[in-house]
Amino acid sequence: MSGEPRFRRRKADRPAEIVAAALAVFAEKGFAAARLEEIARRAGVSKGALYLYFATKEELFRAVVGQAIAPNVLGLRDMFAQHPGPFRDLLRLVAERLTAAAGAPAFGGVAKMVIGEARNFPELARVWHDELAAQALDALAAAIAAAQARGEVRPGDPRAYALQIAAPLVMGVIWRETFVPVGAPSFDLAALAHQHVETLASGLLQETAR
Amino acid sequence: MSGEPRFRRRKADRPAEIVAAALAVFAEKGFAAARLEEIARRAGVSKGALYLYFATKEELFRAVVGQAIAPNVLGLRDMFAQHPGPFRDLLRLVAERLTAAAGAPAFGGVAKMVIGEARNFPELARVWHDELAAQALDALAAAIAAAQARGEVRPGDPRAYALQIAAPLVMGVIWRETFVPVGAPSFDLAALAHQHVETLASGLLQETAR
Amino acid sequence: MSGEPRFRRRKADRPAEIVAAALAVFAEKGFAAARLEEIARRAGVSKGALYLYFATKEELFRAVVGQAIAPNVLGLRDMFAQHPGPFRDLLRLVAERLTAAAGAPAFGGVAKMVIGEARNFPELARVWHDELAAQALDALAAAIAAAQARGEVRPGDPRAYALQIAAPLVMGVIWRETFVPVGAPSFDLAALAHQHVETLASGLLQETAR
Amino acid sequence: MSGEPRFRRRKADRPAEIVAAALAVFAEKGFAAARLEEIARRAGVSKGALYLYFATKEELFRAVVGQAIAPNVLGLRDMFAQHPGPFRDLLRLVAERLTAAAGAPAFGGVAKMVIGEARNFPELARVWHDELAAQALDALAAAIAAAQARGEVRPGDPRAYALQIAAPLVMGVIWRETFVPVGAPSFDLAALAHQHVETLASGLLQETAR
DNA sequence: TATGAATGAGTGTTCATTCAT
DNA sequence: AATGAATGAACACTCATTCAT
């Protein structure tokens, strides 16, 4: 009777369902070891159906990166760009956002995948860099430079500072994805973020700003 | 004295030559995408000769990880364990050593490989963790705890501190391996290390120790 | 009635077509020397298609043995089990059936294959034994024991008698498969069967010589 | 000191040692599955040394068949040819000799090998046929024909009679080689030979049933 | 739009054979 | 005569991609 709209909605959702399944499989296995058959099975479609929406496996990989990036990048960048200060509050926000982003299971998996496959699929590294890593890093560096101009942050390379800020949390995620499955103890990302902010605050900022 | 044993030396060197070639190819392509034929070609031997020394591709992978790990791990761990203080000097040493280790082309490539293939080859992640990552991190954490006991370092989770210390340099290497080939600007690892030590020193240490 | 389901029939027949081709190739070459590519070519499919139906070469081998066994075993065993006597009539039936079975080109080839590969693939020997050789031999031995109980057959080991009955015909087939292709004269299996039945019934020697 | 003669003797024995090792391995695995490395190891020489004596694997196979055949064939044939009768005594002799030959572990293994590899290596089947099987069978058939001429043996095809005489014992050996390793009960070859001689002499059926 | 059977190029691995020593 | 490291052709098996239906 009214089966038709449901059917159409399913059809419209197919690409997104496939991308979601591919995200999971790519994050688990990496690009080369991911099997299109498994992606199709998880998406509930046939292998052939994948090719109705994506011309090649690499194309599908691109769609995955794009979809995993989109929700994260704009918010982060804008947050950095528009933050008025004081810088210590921005630090806390960064830590919160990174902790939240890291909580998404996709993030670590895709990050691992990008790192692992960068040399074999440079364009994917380019997308991830241009649309996520560089955007976030540069926006954060700009915010740091602004804070330096306001006298809130010590002199130094703002881009390096940005890396210093983000690296422990990113590494915490990579650690979790890489070593926890083989028995290593995890890091409490929220606690790590909190401690890192404190460390940075008391050392990164000018005496007068403390 | 005796005649030049050219062929004997070659035979004895074969495994090392193969491992070196495999290191290069694995670092470039990751495990799955590495072709034994290319490894053999770079080692200057036939594909069949690989099997005189390594029973499977995975065995060869293990040898590569083992060889890339061995030179690094012992020195680092002992350095941490035996350092008497003050802690600020240890920080500088850590930065130097990490910068030097990161300079070795093997390190970044193998790290990338381990991260990328961890889920598909858990044993490799286990080796890398047990023999390198955990050893270095725990030794550094122990040194931090000792420095905390001496009143040189603020209270806080020493293992998290250890990650905070190492992460930016490791991320700098991963950045170089991942994004520089697609046009991203690199980080000057030595300068990054220097700035990071300064940042940590002024924030990580107690007022009295500064 | 419904439209001719040509393609459906082809799909349904594929496994049987492949097994038939494999039977031919295995019978000709034995297991180790059989090439999957040749099997695929004779079946009119690609090498990859074999793996849609059989997980490994050994699995395919098992299917071949199973298919070669199925049509033969049930009839033979039941014939032995249910035959009421006199025993001489059963002898004639056995000879007829063995001659007919030996006429099937599959039998000799598969028998040769099982004999040749038994040590390397014990499970195949087990299948052939449990489902064909032992069944037929034991059923015949039971019929002989019954005939002994009726006083029709001399005392003696019924299982050995069963082997004495079957062996010349089986050897005739093996001879044909093994030596006739290199120029040896064949045996006329029907005539051999007839003479063997007579010999078993009355002995080889003339009355006067006994 | 006097090491020299011993060394020379060893050298002279090499081919025979290699053939003996090859016989064992071929009998166990068949031709295709036999590994030259294992043959060399069992012979206590290097793989390369095999090629000092035998140009190819097939050549080695031929030497094995030749060596395994030689000791058996002449005696059997001459025994048949020269036996004066009565025929019943010859039957007993045949059974004894076949039982003894079957007791040699080599016989069954090589027979199995020849059967299994006949189609792939026709020349080997030819050697086995021309120098062993046909010689023995034809000599026995000739003896039977002579006995028929003397009125000792019933009319009938003497070559078929020869097969009827030999087949149960040969099948007993093949059964042992093929099915006993997977748990089948063996046949007592000596008892089988005895019963078969009696059966041939007097028939399977009781006097009253004939 | 959707299927899934089919393809075939590509890969890891084996092993008879060669050859420098 | 002897070694054993090295070769490379050959094979089982995989999987991204195609296409008849």
mmCIF file with all atom_site columns, C-alpha atoms in Angstrom, chain D residues 29-203:
data_model
loop_
_atom_site.group_PDB
_atom_site.id
_atom_site.type_symbol
_atom_site.label_atom_id
_atom_site.label_alt_id
_atom_site.label_comp_id
_atom_site.label_asym_id
_atom_site.label_entity_id
_atom_site.label_seq_id
_atom_site.pdbx_PDB_ins_code
_atom_site.Cartn_x
_atom_site.Cartn_y
_atom_site.Cartn_z
_atom_site.occupancy
_atom_site.B_iso_or_equiv
_atom_site.pdbx_formal_charge
_atom_site.auth_seq_id
_atom_site.auth_comp_id
_atom_site.auth_asym_id
_atom_site.auth_atom_id
_atom_site.pdbx_PDB_model_num
ATOM 1   C CA . LYS D 1 29  ? 54.742 -40.155 -1.745  1.00 0.00 ? 29  LYS D CA 1
ATOM 2   C CA . GLY D 1 30  ? 54.474 -41.034 -5.388  1.00 0.00 ? 30  GLY D CA 1
ATOM 3   C CA . PHE D 1 31  ? 56.483 -39.316 -8.048  1.00 0.00 ? 31  PHE D CA 1
ATOM 4   C CA . ALA D 1 32  ? 55.082 -35.815 -8.109  1.00 0.00 ? 32  ALA D CA 1
ATOM 5   C CA . ALA D 1 33  ? 54.913 -35.388 -4.361  1.00 0.00 ? 33  ALA D CA 1
ATOM 6   C CA . ALA D 1 34  ? 58.393 -36.754 -3.752  1.00 0.00 ? 34  ALA D CA 1
ATOM 7   C CA . ARG D 1 35  ? 60.890 -33.993 -2.952  1.00 0.00 ? 35  ARG D CA 1
ATOM 8   C CA . LEU D 1 36  ? 64.432 -34.282 -4.219  1.00 0.00 ? 36  LEU D CA 1
ATOM 9   C CA . GLU D 1 37  ? 65.533 -32.556 -1.055  1.00 0.00 ? 37  GLU D CA 1
ATOM 10  C CA . GLU D 1 38  ? 64.145 -35.363 1.058   1.00 0.00 ? 38  GLU D CA 1
ATOM 11  C CA . ILE D 1 39  ? 65.725 -38.004 -1.142  1.00 0.00 ? 39  ILE D CA 1
ATOM 12  C CA . ALA D 1 40  ? 69.067 -36.237 -0.845  1.00 0.00 ? 40  ALA D CA 1
ATOM 13  C CA . ARG D 1 41  ? 68.710 -35.930 2.906   1.00 0.00 ? 41  ARG D CA 1
ATOM 14  C CA . ARG D 1 42  ? 67.904 -39.591 3.335   1.00 0.00 ? 42  ARG D CA 1
ATOM 15  C CA . ALA D 1 43  ? 70.799 -40.553 1.094   1.00 0.00 ? 43  ALA D CA 1
ATOM 16  C CA . GLY D 1 44  ? 73.070 -38.348 3.169   1.00 0.00 ? 44  GLY D CA 1
ATOM 17  C CA . VAL D 1 45  ? 74.140 -36.194 0.236   1.00 0.00 ? 45  VAL D CA 1
ATOM 18  C CA . SER D 1 46  ? 73.421 -32.723 -1.004  1.00 0.00 ? 46  SER D CA 1
ATOM 19  C CA . LYS D 1 47  ? 70.695 -31.942 -3.465  1.00 0.00 ? 47  LYS D CA 1
ATOM 20  C CA . GLY D 1 48  ? 73.280 -30.980 -6.035  1.00 0.00 ? 48  GLY D CA 1
ATOM 21  C CA . ALA D 1 49  ? 75.002 -34.353 -5.751  1.00 0.00 ? 49  ALA D CA 1
ATOM 22  C CA . LEU D 1 50  ? 71.925 -36.094 -7.136  1.00 0.00 ? 50  LEU D CA 1
ATOM 23  C CA . TYR D 1 51  ? 72.620 -34.409 -10.431 1.00 0.00 ? 51  TYR D CA 1
ATOM 24  C CA . LEU D 1 52  ? 76.066 -35.916 -10.623 1.00 0.00 ? 52  LEU D CA 1
ATOM 25  C CA . TYR D 1 53  ? 74.437 -39.294 -11.091 1.00 0.00 ? 53  TYR D CA 1
ATOM 26  C CA . PHE D 1 54  ? 70.968 -38.664 -12.493 1.00 0.00 ? 54  PHE D CA 1
ATOM 27  C CA . ALA D 1 55  ? 70.185 -35.992 -15.013 1.00 0.00 ? 55  ALA D CA 1
ATOM 28  C CA . THR D 1 56  ? 66.581 -35.397 -13.924 1.00 0.00 ? 56  THR D CA 1
ATOM 29  C CA . LYS D 1 57  ? 64.040 -36.528 -11.415 1.00 0.00 ? 57  LYS D CA 1
ATOM 30  C CA . GLU D 1 58  ? 62.504 -38.773 -14.049 1.00 0.00 ? 58  GLU D CA 1
ATOM 31  C CA . GLU D 1 59  ? 65.836 -40.402 -14.708 1.00 0.00 ? 59  GLU D CA 1
ATOM 32  C CA . LEU D 1 60  ? 66.115 -41.161 -11.027 1.00 0.00 ? 60  LEU D CA 1
ATOM 33  C CA . PHE D 1 61  ? 62.594 -42.596 -11.088 1.00 0.00 ? 61  PHE D CA 1
ATOM 34  C CA . ARG D 1 62  ? 63.680 -44.902 -13.903 1.00 0.00 ? 62  ARG D CA 1
ATOM 35  C CA . ALA D 1 63  ? 66.684 -46.086 -11.974 1.00 0.00 ? 63  ALA D CA 1
ATOM 36  C CA . VAL D 1 64  ? 64.443 -46.823 -9.021  1.00 0.00 ? 64  VAL D CA 1
ATOM 37  C CA . VAL D 1 65  ? 62.040 -48.899 -11.060 1.00 0.00 ? 65  VAL D CA 1
ATOM 38  C CA . GLY D 1 66  ? 64.912 -50.724 -12.704 1.00 0.00 ? 66  GLY D CA 1
ATOM 39  C CA . GLN D 1 67  ? 66.593 -51.503 -9.441  1.00 0.00 ? 67  GLN D CA 1
ATOM 40  C CA . ALA D 1 68  ? 63.388 -52.565 -7.735  1.00 0.00 ? 68  ALA D CA 1
ATOM 41  C CA . ILE D 1 69  ? 62.461 -54.785 -10.647 1.00 0.00 ? 69  ILE D CA 1
ATOM 42  C CA . ALA D 1 70  ? 65.720 -56.565 -11.401 1.00 0.00 ? 70  ALA D CA 1
ATOM 43  C CA . PRO D 1 71  ? 65.954 -58.857 -8.391  1.00 0.00 ? 71  PRO D CA 1
ATOM 44  C CA . ASN D 1 72  ? 62.372 -60.059 -8.753  1.00 0.00 ? 72  ASN D CA 1
ATOM 45  C CA . VAL D 1 73  ? 61.670 -60.548 -12.353 1.00 0.00 ? 73  VAL D CA 1
ATOM 46  C CA . LEU D 1 74  ? 64.179 -63.095 -13.564 1.00 0.00 ? 74  LEU D CA 1
ATOM 47  C CA . GLY D 1 75  ? 63.584 -65.641 -10.853 1.00 0.00 ? 75  GLY D CA 1
ATOM 48  C CA . LEU D 1 76  ? 59.831 -65.578 -11.266 1.00 0.00 ? 76  LEU D CA 1
ATOM 49  C CA . ARG D 1 77  ? 59.883 -65.902 -14.993 1.00 0.00 ? 77  ARG D CA 1
ATOM 50  C CA . ASP D 1 78  ? 62.360 -68.731 -15.021 1.00 0.00 ? 78  ASP D CA 1
ATOM 51  C CA . MET D 1 79  ? 60.448 -70.534 -12.347 1.00 0.00 ? 79  MET D CA 1
ATOM 52  C CA . PHE D 1 80  ? 57.336 -70.479 -14.485 1.00 0.00 ? 80  PHE D CA 1
ATOM 53  C CA . ALA D 1 81  ? 59.136 -71.400 -17.663 1.00 0.00 ? 81  ALA D CA 1
ATOM 54  C CA . GLN D 1 82  ? 61.008 -74.355 -16.316 1.00 0.00 ? 82  GLN D CA 1
ATOM 55  C CA . HIS D 1 83  ? 58.444 -75.897 -14.032 1.00 0.00 ? 83  HIS D CA 1
ATOM 56  C CA . PRO D 1 84  ? 57.688 -79.456 -15.170 1.00 0.00 ? 84  PRO D CA 1
ATOM 57  C CA . GLY D 1 85  ? 54.446 -79.942 -13.294 1.00 0.00 ? 85  GLY D CA 1
ATOM 58  C CA . PRO D 1 86  ? 52.241 -81.041 -11.773 1.00 0.00 ? 86  PRO D CA 1
ATOM 59  C CA . PHE D 1 87  ? 50.518 -77.711 -12.097 1.00 0.00 ? 87  PHE D CA 1
ATOM 60  C CA . ARG D 1 88  ? 49.162 -77.751 -8.580  1.00 0.00 ? 88  ARG D CA 1
ATOM 61  C CA . ASP D 1 89  ? 52.717 -77.584 -7.277  1.00 0.00 ? 89  ASP D CA 1
ATOM 62  C CA . LEU D 1 90  ? 53.409 -74.590 -9.464  1.00 0.00 ? 90  LEU D CA 1
ATOM 63  C CA . LEU D 1 91  ? 50.359 -72.891 -8.025  1.00 0.00 ? 91  LEU D CA 1
ATOM 64  C CA . ARG D 1 92  ? 51.791 -73.286 -4.551  1.00 0.00 ? 92  ARG D CA 1
ATOM 65  C CA . LEU D 1 93  ? 55.136 -71.966 -5.673  1.00 0.00 ? 93  LEU D CA 1
ATOM 66  C CA . VAL D 1 94  ? 53.547 -68.932 -7.291  1.00 0.00 ? 94  VAL D CA 1
ATOM 67  C CA . ALA D 1 95  ? 51.626 -68.179 -4.138  1.00 0.00 ? 95  ALA D CA 1
ATOM 68  C CA . GLU D 1 96  ? 54.758 -68.480 -2.065  1.00 0.00 ? 96  GLU D CA 1
ATOM 69  C CA . ARG D 1 97  ? 56.807 -66.246 -4.317  1.00 0.00 ? 97  ARG D CA 1
ATOM 70  C CA . LEU D 1 98  ? 54.121 -63.622 -4.622  1.00 0.00 ? 98  LEU D CA 1
ATOM 71  C CA . THR D 1 99  ? 53.634 -63.602 -0.882  1.00 0.00 ? 99  THR D CA 1
ATOM 72  C CA . ALA D 1 100 ? 57.362 -63.171 -0.389  1.00 0.00 ? 100 ALA D CA 1
ATOM 73  C CA . ALA D 1 101 ? 57.604 -60.424 -3.002  1.00 0.00 ? 101 ALA D CA 1
ATOM 74  C CA . ALA D 1 102 ? 54.640 -58.656 -1.488  1.00 0.00 ? 102 ALA D CA 1
ATOM 75  C CA . GLY D 1 103 ? 56.364 -58.797 1.856   1.00 0.00 ? 103 GLY D CA 1
ATOM 76  C CA . ALA D 1 104 ? 59.106 -56.538 0.553   1.00 0.00 ? 104 ALA D CA 1
ATOM 77  C CA . PRO D 1 105 ? 57.983 -53.067 1.492   1.00 0.00 ? 105 PRO D CA 1
ATOM 78  C CA . ALA D 1 106 ? 59.280 -51.689 -1.770  1.00 0.00 ? 106 ALA D CA 1
ATOM 79  C CA . PHE D 1 107 ? 56.980 -53.756 -3.935  1.00 0.00 ? 107 PHE D CA 1
ATOM 80  C CA . GLY D 1 108 ? 53.687 -52.326 -2.802  1.00 0.00 ? 108 GLY D CA 1
ATOM 81  C CA . GLY D 1 109 ? 54.993 -48.788 -2.746  1.00 0.00 ? 109 GLY D CA 1
ATOM 82  C CA . VAL D 1 110 ? 56.465 -48.935 -6.200  1.00 0.00 ? 110 VAL D CA 1
ATOM 83  C CA . ALA D 1 111 ? 53.413 -50.693 -7.581  1.00 0.00 ? 111 ALA D CA 1
ATOM 84  C CA . LYS D 1 112 ? 51.199 -47.979 -6.171  1.00 0.00 ? 112 LYS D CA 1
ATOM 85  C CA . MET D 1 113 ? 53.524 -45.375 -7.622  1.00 0.00 ? 113 MET D CA 1
ATOM 86  C CA . VAL D 1 114 ? 53.506 -46.964 -11.066 1.00 0.00 ? 114 VAL D CA 1
ATOM 87  C CA . ILE D 1 115 ? 49.721 -47.190 -11.049 1.00 0.00 ? 115 ILE D CA 1
ATOM 88  C CA . GLY D 1 116 ? 49.364 -43.621 -9.882  1.00 0.00 ? 116 GLY D CA 1
ATOM 89  C CA . GLU D 1 117 ? 51.865 -42.064 -12.268 1.00 0.00 ? 117 GLU D CA 1
ATOM 90  C CA . ALA D 1 118 ? 51.423 -44.274 -15.301 1.00 0.00 ? 118 ALA D CA 1
ATOM 91  C CA . ARG D 1 119 ? 49.594 -41.731 -17.396 1.00 0.00 ? 119 ARG D CA 1
ATOM 92  C CA . ASN D 1 120 ? 51.982 -38.908 -16.564 1.00 0.00 ? 120 ASN D CA 1
ATOM 93  C CA . PHE D 1 121 ? 55.114 -40.966 -17.113 1.00 0.00 ? 121 PHE D CA 1
ATOM 94  C CA . PRO D 1 122 ? 54.228 -43.581 -19.692 1.00 0.00 ? 122 PRO D CA 1
ATOM 95  C CA . GLU D 1 123 ? 57.764 -44.709 -20.115 1.00 0.00 ? 123 GLU D CA 1
ATOM 96  C CA . LEU D 1 124 ? 57.834 -45.850 -16.526 1.00 0.00 ? 124 LEU D CA 1
ATOM 97  C CA . ALA D 1 125 ? 54.675 -47.845 -17.037 1.00 0.00 ? 125 ALA D CA 1
ATOM 98  C CA . ARG D 1 126 ? 56.318 -49.330 -20.092 1.00 0.00 ? 126 ARG D CA 1
ATOM 99  C CA . VAL D 1 127 ? 59.403 -50.372 -18.177 1.00 0.00 ? 127 VAL D CA 1
ATOM 100 C CA . TRP D 1 128 ? 57.351 -51.890 -15.394 1.00 0.00 ? 128 TRP D CA 1
ATOM 101 C CA . HIS D 1 129 ? 55.150 -53.690 -17.889 1.00 0.00 ? 129 HIS D CA 1
ATOM 102 C CA . ASP D 1 130 ? 57.788 -54.921 -20.296 1.00 0.00 ? 130 ASP D CA 1
ATOM 103 C CA . GLU D 1 131 ? 60.299 -56.002 -17.721 1.00 0.00 ? 131 GLU D CA 1
ATOM 104 C CA . LEU D 1 132 ? 58.091 -57.236 -14.933 1.00 0.00 ? 132 LEU D CA 1
ATOM 105 C CA . ALA D 1 133 ? 54.352 -57.514 -15.390 1.00 0.00 ? 133 ALA D CA 1
ATOM 106 C CA . ALA D 1 134 ? 54.246 -58.863 -18.929 1.00 0.00 ? 134 ALA D CA 1
ATOM 107 C CA . GLN D 1 135 ? 57.212 -61.184 -18.406 1.00 0.00 ? 135 GLN D CA 1
ATOM 108 C CA . ALA D 1 136 ? 55.683 -62.738 -15.323 1.00 0.00 ? 136 ALA D CA 1
ATOM 109 C CA . LEU D 1 137 ? 52.165 -62.906 -16.722 1.00 0.00 ? 137 LEU D CA 1
ATOM 110 C CA . ASP D 1 138 ? 53.192 -64.358 -20.053 1.00 0.00 ? 138 ASP D CA 1
ATOM 111 C CA . ALA D 1 139 ? 55.475 -66.927 -18.462 1.00 0.00 ? 139 ALA D CA 1
ATOM 112 C CA . LEU D 1 140 ? 52.680 -68.001 -16.162 1.00 0.00 ? 140 LEU D CA 1
ATOM 113 C CA . ALA D 1 141 ? 50.235 -68.116 -19.063 1.00 0.00 ? 141 ALA D CA 1
ATOM 114 C CA . ALA D 1 142 ? 52.686 -70.304 -20.968 1.00 0.00 ? 142 ALA D CA 1
ATOM 115 C CA . ALA D 1 143 ? 52.963 -72.661 -18.027 1.00 0.00 ? 143 ALA D CA 1
ATOM 116 C CA . ILE D 1 144 ? 49.164 -72.792 -17.869 1.00 0.00 ? 144 ILE D CA 1
ATOM 117 C CA . ALA D 1 145 ? 48.915 -73.538 -21.569 1.00 0.00 ? 145 ALA D CA 1
ATOM 118 C CA . ALA D 1 146 ? 51.404 -76.342 -21.123 1.00 0.00 ? 146 ALA D CA 1
ATOM 119 C CA . ALA D 1 147 ? 49.358 -77.725 -18.260 1.00 0.00 ? 147 ALA D CA 1
ATOM 120 C CA . GLN D 1 148 ? 46.254 -77.494 -20.411 1.00 0.00 ? 148 GLN D CA 1
ATOM 121 C CA . ALA D 1 149 ? 48.087 -79.461 -23.083 1.00 0.00 ? 149 ALA D CA 1
ATOM 122 C CA . ARG D 1 150 ? 48.920 -82.043 -20.460 1.00 0.00 ? 150 ARG D CA 1
ATOM 123 C CA . GLY D 1 151 ? 45.225 -82.172 -19.514 1.00 0.00 ? 151 GLY D CA 1
ATOM 124 C CA . GLU D 1 152 ? 45.850 -80.781 -16.075 1.00 0.00 ? 152 GLU D CA 1
ATOM 125 C CA . VAL D 1 153 ? 43.985 -77.499 -16.467 1.00 0.00 ? 153 VAL D CA 1
ATOM 126 C CA . ARG D 1 154 ? 40.545 -76.870 -17.863 1.00 0.00 ? 154 ARG D CA 1
ATOM 127 C CA . PRO D 1 155 ? 40.146 -75.166 -21.211 1.00 0.00 ? 155 PRO D CA 1
ATOM 128 C CA . GLY D 1 156 ? 40.059 -71.384 -21.155 1.00 0.00 ? 156 GLY D CA 1
ATOM 129 C CA . ASP D 1 157 ? 42.155 -68.283 -21.828 1.00 0.00 ? 157 ASP D CA 1
ATOM 130 C CA . PRO D 1 158 ? 45.498 -68.954 -20.136 1.00 0.00 ? 158 PRO D CA 1
ATOM 131 C CA . ARG D 1 159 ? 46.343 -65.245 -19.832 1.00 0.00 ? 159 ARG D CA 1
ATOM 132 C CA . ALA D 1 160 ? 43.073 -64.661 -18.030 1.00 0.00 ? 160 ALA D CA 1
ATOM 133 C CA . TYR D 1 161 ? 43.802 -67.626 -15.782 1.00 0.00 ? 161 TYR D CA 1
ATOM 134 C CA . ALA D 1 162 ? 47.175 -66.088 -14.994 1.00 0.00 ? 162 ALA D CA 1
ATOM 135 C CA . LEU D 1 163 ? 45.484 -62.849 -13.917 1.00 0.00 ? 163 LEU D CA 1
ATOM 136 C CA . GLN D 1 164 ? 42.973 -64.780 -11.836 1.00 0.00 ? 164 GLN D CA 1
ATOM 137 C CA . ILE D 1 165 ? 45.871 -66.488 -10.060 1.00 0.00 ? 165 ILE D CA 1
ATOM 138 C CA . ALA D 1 166 ? 47.878 -63.359 -9.305  1.00 0.00 ? 166 ALA D CA 1
ATOM 139 C CA . ALA D 1 167 ? 45.209 -60.742 -8.768  1.00 0.00 ? 167 ALA D CA 1
ATOM 140 C CA . PRO D 1 168 ? 44.045 -61.478 -5.205  1.00 0.00 ? 168 PRO D CA 1
ATOM 141 C CA . LEU D 1 169 ? 47.561 -61.298 -3.845  1.00 0.00 ? 169 LEU D CA 1
ATOM 142 C CA . VAL D 1 170 ? 48.403 -58.131 -5.741  1.00 0.00 ? 170 VAL D CA 1
ATOM 143 C CA . MET D 1 171 ? 45.126 -56.596 -4.573  1.00 0.00 ? 171 MET D CA 1
ATOM 144 C CA . GLY D 1 172 ? 45.936 -57.650 -1.040  1.00 0.00 ? 172 GLY D CA 1
ATOM 145 C CA . VAL D 1 173 ? 49.162 -55.682 -1.236  1.00 0.00 ? 173 VAL D CA 1
ATOM 146 C CA . ILE D 1 174 ? 47.458 -52.655 -2.760  1.00 0.00 ? 174 ILE D CA 1
ATOM 147 C CA . TRP D 1 175 ? 44.786 -52.856 -0.085  1.00 0.00 ? 175 TRP D CA 1
ATOM 148 C CA . ARG D 1 176 ? 47.464 -52.852 2.574   1.00 0.00 ? 176 ARG D CA 1
ATOM 149 C CA . GLU D 1 177 ? 49.229 -49.883 1.058   1.00 0.00 ? 177 GLU D CA 1
ATOM 150 C CA . THR D 1 178 ? 46.086 -47.920 0.409   1.00 0.00 ? 178 THR D CA 1
ATOM 151 C CA . PHE D 1 179 ? 43.536 -48.601 3.108   1.00 0.00 ? 179 PHE D CA 1
ATOM 152 C CA . VAL D 1 180 ? 45.352 -50.032 6.110   1.00 0.00 ? 180 VAL D CA 1
ATOM 153 C CA . PRO D 1 181 ? 46.974 -46.656 6.906   1.00 0.00 ? 181 PRO D CA 1
ATOM 154 C CA . VAL D 1 182 ? 43.487 -45.193 7.309   1.00 0.00 ? 182 VAL D CA 1
ATOM 155 C CA . GLY D 1 183 ? 42.302 -47.874 9.680   1.00 0.00 ? 183 GLY D CA 1
ATOM 156 C CA . ALA D 1 184 ? 41.099 -50.689 7.458   1.00 0.00 ? 184 ALA D CA 1
ATOM 157 C CA . PRO D 1 185 ? 41.847 -54.259 8.591   1.00 0.00 ? 185 PRO D CA 1
ATOM 158 C CA . SER D 1 186 ? 44.637 -55.855 6.631   1.00 0.00 ? 186 SER D CA 1
ATOM 159 C CA . PHE D 1 187 ? 44.625 -59.201 4.889   1.00 0.00 ? 187 PHE D CA 1
ATOM 160 C CA . ASP D 1 188 ? 46.897 -61.989 6.079   1.00 0.00 ? 188 ASP D CA 1
ATOM 161 C CA . LEU D 1 189 ? 48.714 -62.460 2.811   1.00 0.00 ? 189 LEU D CA 1
ATOM 162 C CA . ALA D 1 190 ? 50.036 -65.924 3.577   1.00 0.00 ? 190 ALA D CA 1
ATOM 163 C CA . ALA D 1 191 ? 46.612 -67.199 4.608   1.00 0.00 ? 191 ALA D CA 1
ATOM 164 C CA . LEU D 1 192 ? 45.051 -65.517 1.622   1.00 0.00 ? 192 LEU D CA 1
ATOM 165 C CA . ALA D 1 193 ? 47.572 -67.191 -0.668  1.00 0.00 ? 193 ALA D CA 1
ATOM 166 C CA . HIS D 1 194 ? 46.888 -70.586 0.846   1.00 0.00 ? 194 HIS D CA 1
ATOM 167 C CA . GLN D 1 195 ? 43.119 -70.246 0.597   1.00 0.00 ? 195 GLN D CA 1
ATOM 168 C CA . HIS D 1 196 ? 43.392 -68.954 -2.941  1.00 0.00 ? 196 HIS D CA 1
ATOM 169 C CA . VAL D 1 197 ? 45.453 -71.922 -4.061  1.00 0.00 ? 197 VAL D CA 1
ATOM 170 C CA . GLU D 1 198 ? 42.873 -74.260 -2.560  1.00 0.00 ? 198 GLU D CA 1
ATOM 171 C CA . THR D 1 199 ? 40.031 -72.410 -4.190  1.00 0.00 ? 199 THR D CA 1
ATOM 172 C CA . LEU D 1 200 ? 41.693 -72.478 -7.548  1.00 0.00 ? 200 LEU D CA 1
ATOM 173 C CA . ALA D 1 201 ? 42.404 -76.133 -7.217  1.00 0.00 ? 201 ALA D CA 1
ATOM 174 C CA . SER D 1 202 ? 38.960 -77.247 -6.123  1.00 0.00 ? 202 SER D CA 1
ATOM 175 C CA . GLY D 1 203 ? 36.503 -74.426 -6.669  1.00 0.00 ? 203 GLY D CA 1
#
